[in-house]
mmCIF file of C-alpha atoms and ligand atoms in Angstrom:
data_model
loop_
_atom_site.group_PDB
_atom_site.id
_atom_site.type_symbol
_atom_site.label_atom_id
_atom_site.label_comp_id
_atom_site.label_asym_id
_atom_site.label_seq_id
_atom_site.Cartn_x
_atom_site.Cartn_y
_atom_site.Cartn_z
ATOM 1 C CA MET K 238 10.635 -21.509 17.748
ATOM 2 C CA PRO K 239 7.378 -20.706 15.943
ATOM 3 C CA GLY K 240 5.026 -18.315 17.674
ATOM 4 C CA PRO K 241 3.689 -14.783 17.502
ATOM 5 C CA THR K 242 7.156 -13.189 17.377
ATOM 6 C CA ALA K 243 8.426 -15.366 14.560
ATOM 7 C CA ASP K 244 5.188 -14.750 12.609
ATOM 8 C CA LEU K 245 5.572 -11.028 13.073
ATOM 9 C CA PHE K 246 9.021 -10.974 11.511
ATOM 10 C CA THR K 247 8.245 -13.310 8.665
ATOM 11 C CA ASP K 248 5.128 -11.334 7.658
ATOM 12 C CA GLU K 249 5.700 -10.429 3.998
ATOM 13 C CA ALA K 250 4.165 -6.982 4.422
ATOM 14 C CA LEU K 251 6.781 -6.073 7.014
ATOM 15 C CA GLN K 252 9.627 -6.911 4.657
ATOM 16 C CA GLN K 253 8.456 -4.388 2.038
ATOM 17 C CA PRO K 254 9.814 -0.844 1.941
ATOM 18 C CA ALA K 255 7.135 1.723 2.779
ATOM 19 C CA GLY K 256 4.194 1.747 0.393
ATOM 20 C CA ARG K 257 5.427 -1.109 -1.773
ATOM 21 C CA GLU K 258 3.025 -4.043 -2.095
ATOM 22 C CA GLN K 259 4.178 -7.134 -3.896
ATOM 23 C CA ILE K 260 1.431 -8.605 -6.120
ATOM 24 C CA GLY K 261 3.556 -11.056 -8.083
ATOM 25 C CA GLU K 262 7.060 -12.520 -8.057
ATOM 26 C CA GLN K 263 8.365 -9.393 -9.808
ATOM 27 C CA SER K 264 5.364 -7.044 -9.624
ATOM 28 C CA TYR K 265 4.757 -4.221 -7.185
ATOM 29 C CA VAL K 266 2.093 -1.643 -6.409
ATOM 30 C CA LEU K 267 3.657 1.624 -5.248
ATOM 31 C CA ARG K 268 0.733 3.248 -3.420
ATOM 32 C CA GLY K 269 0.440 6.977 -4.078
ATOM 33 C CA TYR K 270 3.896 7.088 -5.664
ATOM 34 C CA ALA K 271 2.771 9.523 -8.387
ATOM 35 C CA LEU K 272 0.898 11.919 -6.072
ATOM 36 C CA PRO K 273 3.799 14.376 -5.637
ATOM 37 C CA TRP K 274 4.225 14.390 -9.447
ATOM 38 C CA VAL K 275 0.618 14.979 -10.511
ATOM 39 C CA GLU K 276 0.740 18.786 -10.615
ATOM 40 C CA ARG K 277 3.779 18.747 -12.911
ATOM 41 C CA LEU K 278 2.518 15.811 -14.940
ATOM 42 C CA LEU K 279 -0.960 17.080 -15.868
ATOM 43 C CA PRO K 280 0.165 20.050 -18.010
ATOM 44 C CA GLU K 281 2.490 17.702 -19.921
ATOM 45 C CA LEU K 282 -0.359 15.267 -20.420
ATOM 46 C CA ARG K 283 -2.660 18.052 -21.650
ATOM 47 C CA ALA K 284 -0.027 19.178 -24.168
ATOM 48 C CA VAL K 285 0.352 15.629 -25.496
ATOM 49 C CA LEU K 286 -3.423 15.211 -25.846
ATOM 50 C CA ALA K 287 -3.735 18.571 -27.623
ATOM 51 C CA GLN K 288 -1.457 17.099 -30.312
ATOM 52 C CA SER K 289 -2.710 13.502 -30.368
ATOM 53 C CA PRO K 290 -6.246 13.420 -28.924
ATOM 54 C CA PHE K 291 -7.961 10.337 -27.513
ATOM 55 C CA ARG K 292 -9.608 8.108 -30.075
ATOM 56 C CA GLN K 293 -11.560 4.853 -29.811
ATOM 57 C CA MET K 294 -9.873 2.129 -31.795
ATOM 58 C CA VAL K 295 -11.297 -0.943 -33.494
ATOM 59 C CA THR K 296 -9.568 -4.282 -32.902
ATOM 60 C CA PRO K 297 -8.783 -6.874 -35.586
ATOM 61 C CA GLY K 298 -11.792 -8.775 -34.218
ATOM 62 C CA GLY K 299 -14.045 -5.840 -35.196
ATOM 63 C CA PHE K 300 -14.772 -4.627 -31.652
ATOM 64 C CA THR K 301 -14.506 -0.948 -30.695
ATOM 65 C CA MET K 302 -12.451 -0.657 -27.517
ATOM 66 C CA SER K 303 -14.379 0.997 -24.681
ATOM 67 C CA ALA K 304 -11.217 2.755 -23.466
ATOM 68 C CA ALA K 305 -10.082 5.672 -25.635
ATOM 69 C CA LEU K 306 -6.348 5.721 -26.439
ATOM 70 C CA SER K 307 -3.502 7.997 -27.306
ATOM 71 C CA SER K 308 0.279 7.679 -27.083
ATOM 72 C CA CYS K 309 3.476 9.648 -26.740
ATOM 73 C CA GLY K 310 7.095 8.678 -27.172
ATOM 74 C CA ALA K 311 9.003 7.402 -30.191
ATOM 75 C CA LEU K 312 6.511 4.551 -30.542
ATOM 76 C CA GLY K 313 2.750 4.547 -30.068
ATOM 77 C CA TRP K 314 0.452 1.575 -29.771
ATOM 78 C CA THR K 315 -2.288 1.262 -32.352
ATOM 79 C CA THR K 316 -4.904 -1.181 -33.427
ATOM 80 C CA ASP K 317 -7.190 -1.349 -36.441
ATOM 81 C CA ARG K 318 -8.932 -4.098 -38.413
ATOM 82 C CA THR K 319 -5.486 -5.310 -39.593
ATOM 83 C CA SER K 320 -3.415 -5.788 -36.410
ATOM 84 C CA TYR K 321 -2.196 -4.599 -33.043
ATOM 85 C CA ARG K 322 1.181 -2.891 -33.422
ATOM 86 C CA TYR K 323 3.532 -0.061 -32.492
ATOM 87 C CA THR K 324 4.023 2.747 -35.009
ATOM 88 C CA THR K 325 6.270 5.811 -35.184
ATOM 89 C CA ILE K 326 3.436 7.771 -36.833
ATOM 90 C CA ASP K 327 0.101 8.658 -35.242
ATOM 91 C CA PRO K 328 -2.289 7.316 -37.906
ATOM 92 C CA THR K 329 -4.958 9.920 -37.046
ATOM 93 C CA ARG K 330 -2.663 12.832 -37.841
ATOM 94 C CA GLN K 331 -0.107 11.168 -40.110
ATOM 95 C CA GLN K 332 2.575 12.797 -37.913
ATOM 96 C CA PRO K 333 5.028 11.385 -35.369
ATOM 97 C CA TRP K 334 3.551 10.787 -31.910
ATOM 98 C CA PRO K 335 4.246 13.630 -29.430
ATOM 99 C CA GLN K 336 7.556 13.305 -27.605
ATOM 100 C CA LEU K 337 7.624 11.633 -24.211
ATOM 101 C CA PRO K 338 7.608 14.615 -21.804
ATOM 102 C CA ALA K 339 10.425 14.931 -19.246
ATOM 103 C CA THR K 340 8.375 14.586 -16.050
ATOM 104 C CA LEU K 341 6.501 11.556 -17.332
ATOM 105 C CA ARG K 342 9.749 9.851 -18.271
ATOM 106 C CA GLU K 343 11.411 10.709 -14.979
ATOM 107 C CA LEU K 344 8.468 9.374 -12.967
ATOM 108 C CA ALA K 345 8.480 6.088 -14.902
ATOM 109 C CA VAL K 346 12.246 5.606 -14.568
ATOM 110 C CA MET K 347 12.207 6.349 -10.822
ATOM 111 C CA ALA K 348 9.230 4.079 -10.165
ATOM 112 C CA ALA K 349 10.886 1.227 -12.079
ATOM 113 C CA ALA K 350 14.074 1.658 -10.033
ATOM 114 C CA HIS K 351 12.010 1.711 -6.816
ATOM 115 C CA ALA K 352 10.653 -1.703 -7.789
ATOM 116 C CA GLY K 353 14.123 -3.074 -8.548
ATOM 117 C CA PHE K 354 14.389 -2.380 -12.284
ATOM 118 C CA ASP K 355 17.322 -0.031 -12.775
ATOM 119 C CA GLY K 356 18.068 1.513 -16.170
ATOM 120 C CA PHE K 357 14.501 1.487 -17.530
ATOM 121 C CA LYS K 358 14.445 3.217 -20.931
ATOM 122 C CA PRO K 359 10.812 3.742 -21.950
ATOM 123 C CA ASP K 360 10.200 4.591 -25.607
ATOM 124 C CA ALA K 361 6.408 4.309 -25.528
ATOM 125 C CA CYS K 362 3.736 5.721 -23.257
ATOM 126 C CA LEU K 363 0.216 4.489 -23.951
ATOM 127 C CA ILE K 364 -2.520 6.700 -22.523
ATOM 128 C CA ASN K 365 -5.815 4.965 -21.773
ATOM 129 C CA ARG K 366 -8.942 6.926 -20.881
ATOM 130 C CA TYR K 367 -11.798 5.126 -19.155
ATOM 131 C CA VAL K 368 -15.194 6.708 -18.558
ATOM 132 C CA PRO K 369 -17.611 4.886 -16.222
ATOM 133 C CA GLY K 370 -18.535 1.548 -17.778
ATOM 134 C CA ALA K 371 -15.338 1.303 -19.829
ATOM 135 C CA LYS K 372 -13.155 -1.756 -19.232
ATOM 136 C CA MET K 373 -10.249 -3.701 -20.630
ATOM 137 C CA SER K 374 -10.763 -7.407 -21.216
ATOM 138 C CA LEU K 375 -8.216 -9.956 -20.054
ATOM 139 C CA HIS K 376 -5.193 -9.938 -22.391
ATOM 140 C CA GLN K 377 -1.409 -10.243 -22.598
ATOM 141 C CA ASP K 378 0.896 -7.435 -23.766
ATOM 142 C CA LYS K 379 2.849 -9.169 -26.530
ATOM 143 C CA ASN K 380 3.512 -6.433 -29.119
ATOM 144 C CA GLU K 381 6.777 -5.230 -27.566
ATOM 145 C CA ARG K 382 10.055 -6.398 -29.059
ATOM 146 C CA CYS K 383 11.696 -7.181 -25.758
ATOM 147 C CA TYR K 384 10.139 -8.606 -22.607
ATOM 148 C CA THR K 385 13.140 -8.087 -20.306
ATOM 149 C CA ALA K 386 12.141 -4.458 -19.662
ATOM 150 C CA PRO K 387 9.413 -3.854 -17.085
ATOM 151 C CA VAL K 388 6.077 -2.140 -17.699
ATOM 152 C CA VAL K 389 5.200 0.838 -15.497
ATOM 153 C CA SER K 390 1.592 1.983 -15.113
ATOM 154 C CA VAL K 391 0.343 5.188 -13.470
ATOM 155 C CA SER K 392 -3.306 5.416 -12.425
ATOM 156 C CA LEU K 393 -5.068 8.789 -12.314
ATOM 157 C CA GLY K 394 -8.655 9.696 -11.464
ATOM 158 C CA LEU K 395 -11.471 7.259 -10.703
ATOM 159 C CA PRO K 396 -10.492 3.992 -9.009
ATOM 160 C CA ALA K 397 -10.238 0.739 -10.947
ATOM 161 C CA MET K 398 -10.330 -2.923 -10.103
ATOM 162 C CA PHE K 399 -7.313 -4.413 -11.870
ATOM 163 C CA LEU K 400 -7.376 -8.130 -12.668
ATOM 164 C CA PHE K 401 -4.054 -9.937 -12.500
ATOM 165 C CA GLY K 402 -4.101 -13.426 -13.955
ATOM 166 C CA GLY K 403 -1.544 -16.059 -14.778
ATOM 167 C CA HIS K 404 0.119 -17.283 -17.952
ATOM 168 C CA GLU K 405 -3.010 -19.025 -19.200
ATOM 169 C CA ARG K 406 -6.201 -17.129 -19.950
ATOM 170 C CA SER K 407 -8.103 -19.579 -17.761
ATOM 171 C CA ASP K 408 -5.832 -19.079 -14.709
ATOM 172 C CA LYS K 409 -7.440 -17.643 -11.595
ATOM 173 C CA THR K 410 -7.180 -13.845 -11.357
ATOM 174 C CA GLN K 411 -6.427 -11.742 -8.294
ATOM 175 C CA LYS K 412 -8.178 -8.401 -7.881
ATOM 176 C CA VAL K 413 -6.096 -5.327 -7.075
ATOM 177 C CA SER K 414 -7.760 -1.942 -6.436
ATOM 178 C CA LEU K 415 -5.891 0.939 -8.074
ATOM 179 C CA PHE K 416 -6.403 4.533 -6.978
ATOM 180 C CA HIS K 417 -5.371 8.003 -8.131
ATOM 181 C CA GLY K 418 -1.578 8.249 -7.887
ATOM 182 C CA ASP K 419 -0.873 4.519 -7.600
ATOM 183 C CA VAL K 420 1.962 3.171 -9.738
ATOM 184 C CA VAL K 421 2.337 -0.493 -10.681
ATOM 185 C CA VAL K 422 5.522 -2.069 -11.989
ATOM 186 C CA TRP K 423 5.483 -5.466 -13.722
ATOM 187 C CA GLY K 424 8.603 -7.201 -14.864
ATOM 188 C CA GLY K 425 10.574 -10.377 -15.343
ATOM 189 C CA VAL K 426 8.539 -13.529 -14.916
ATOM 190 C CA ASP K 427 5.289 -11.530 -14.553
ATOM 191 C CA ARG K 428 5.683 -9.604 -17.797
ATOM 192 C CA LEU K 429 3.467 -11.899 -19.887
ATOM 193 C CA ARG K 430 0.746 -12.554 -17.336
ATOM 194 C CA PHE K 431 -2.851 -11.991 -18.412
ATOM 195 C CA HIS K 432 -4.424 -8.829 -17.020
ATOM 196 C CA GLY K 433 -7.441 -6.587 -17.442
ATOM 197 C CA VAL K 434 -9.543 -3.860 -15.890
ATOM 198 C CA MET K 435 -13.131 -4.330 -14.650
ATOM 199 C CA PRO K 436 -15.748 -1.774 -15.761
ATOM 200 C CA ILE K 437 -15.117 1.558 -14.050
ATOM 201 C CA ASN K 438 -17.826 2.629 -11.595
ATOM 202 C CA GLU K 439 -19.672 5.933 -11.887
ATOM 203 C CA GLY K 440 -17.991 8.711 -9.989
ATOM 204 C CA LEU K 441 -16.444 12.131 -10.051
ATOM 205 C CA HIS K 442 -12.792 12.464 -9.108
ATOM 206 C CA ALA K 443 -11.779 15.725 -7.405
ATOM 207 C CA VAL K 444 -8.803 16.293 -9.731
ATOM 208 C CA MET K 445 -9.597 14.279 -12.864
ATOM 209 C CA GLY K 446 -13.405 14.513 -13.038
ATOM 210 C CA PRO K 447 -15.576 11.639 -14.324
ATOM 211 C CA GLN K 448 -12.781 9.489 -15.767
ATOM 212 C CA ARG K 449 -9.767 7.280 -15.131
ATOM 213 C CA ILE K 450 -6.579 7.866 -17.090
ATOM 214 C CA ASN K 451 -3.869 5.223 -17.119
ATOM 215 C CA LEU K 452 -0.366 5.852 -18.414
ATOM 216 C CA THR K 453 1.558 2.738 -19.412
ATOM 217 C CA PHE K 454 5.285 3.082 -20.046
ATOM 218 C CA ARG K 455 7.092 0.410 -22.004
ATOM 219 C CA THR K 456 10.236 -0.353 -23.911
ATOM 220 C CA ALA K 457 8.558 -1.338 -27.140
ATOM 221 C CA GLY K 458 11.305 -1.087 -29.743
HETATM 222 C C1 LIG V 140 0.357 -6.546 -16.211
HETATM 223 N N1 LIG V 140 -3.779 -1.261 -19.353
HETATM 224 O O1 LIG V 140 -2.774 -0.795 -21.799
HETATM 225 S S1 LIG V 140 -2.164 -1.314 -16.513
HETATM 226 C C2 LIG V 140 -2.751 -1.969 -21.407
HETATM 227 O O2 LIG V 140 -5.118 0.099 -16.446
HETATM 228 C C3 LIG V 140 -3.339 -2.291 -20.087
HETATM 229 O O3 LIG V 140 -5.158 0.741 -18.490
HETATM 230 C C4 LIG V 140 -4.419 -1.425 -18.082
HETATM 231 O O4 LIG V 140 -3.416 -3.414 -19.746
HETATM 232 C C5 LIG V 140 -4.922 -0.098 -17.629
HETATM 233 O O5 LIG V 140 -2.257 -2.892 -22.045
HETATM 234 C C6 LIG V 140 -3.602 -2.119 -17.053
HETATM 235 C C7 LIG V 140 -0.926 -1.902 -17.625
HETATM 236 C C8 LIG V 140 -0.299 -3.226 -17.708
HETATM 237 C C9 LIG V 140 0.516 -3.329 -18.786
HETATM 238 C C10 LIG V 140 1.255 -4.448 -19.002
HETATM 239 C C11 LIG V 140 1.215 -5.522 -18.151
HETATM 240 C C12 LIG V 140 -0.355 -4.286 -16.843
HETATM 241 C C13 LIG V 140 0.401 -5.450 -17.047
HETATM 242 C C14 LIG V 140 1.999 -6.678 -18.379
HETATM 243 C C15 LIG V 140 1.963 -7.729 -17.531
HETATM 244 C C16 LIG V 140 1.131 -7.681 -16.446
HETATM 245 FE FE1 LIG V 141 -2.155 -4.639 -21.060
#
């Protein structure tokens, strides 16, 4: 018997655990999930960046990325005029990337489990820094060895409009606003979908100042 009652109980939003929004078949936004972790996470992040500071990288196409990058974990993501790849050595310092700090790892593992991906073992954490105007063009993440592991992203600071596309570059994209403390988990069939970030608007975040920092945890090796 269709009607208001039936509609109420088939509403997708009502079938989600608190604060979990499904944006794809196997992709979830966990609103504010990282908020209780931020105080513990920021000193770890500062220590990582003191060792491997942000740098703007040049792509094989010759473009300088507007987001500045760093990494921690056994593997760090790098690009230069040659290729996009993961390395065990930070090319700027010619030293291993800083270790993945305990709180960061714990947050990523718990968020993955909350989205249905138990046993996540991240070995790479890419740190993206966006100042107002910085963006990330539509792309796929294809440099990881295995696509069965999910990707976990933690947004900090200024809000961003995330673009979530399909498996073809030309597929229609959905827009998802991401705020300070939001965590997104992508996995399974959604792992190779095109995605990007629209230019960040001017602003000053109470905790992070005039920037957005995104942490992306992956199993790369
Ligand atoms: C969606 N970073 O570093 S979150 C990236 O906000 C990247 O800094 C964005 O795209 C950012 O590669 C978006 C990360 C993300 C990573 C992998 C994905 C989103 C994804 C794989 C499939 C779908
Ligand atoms: Fe990406």
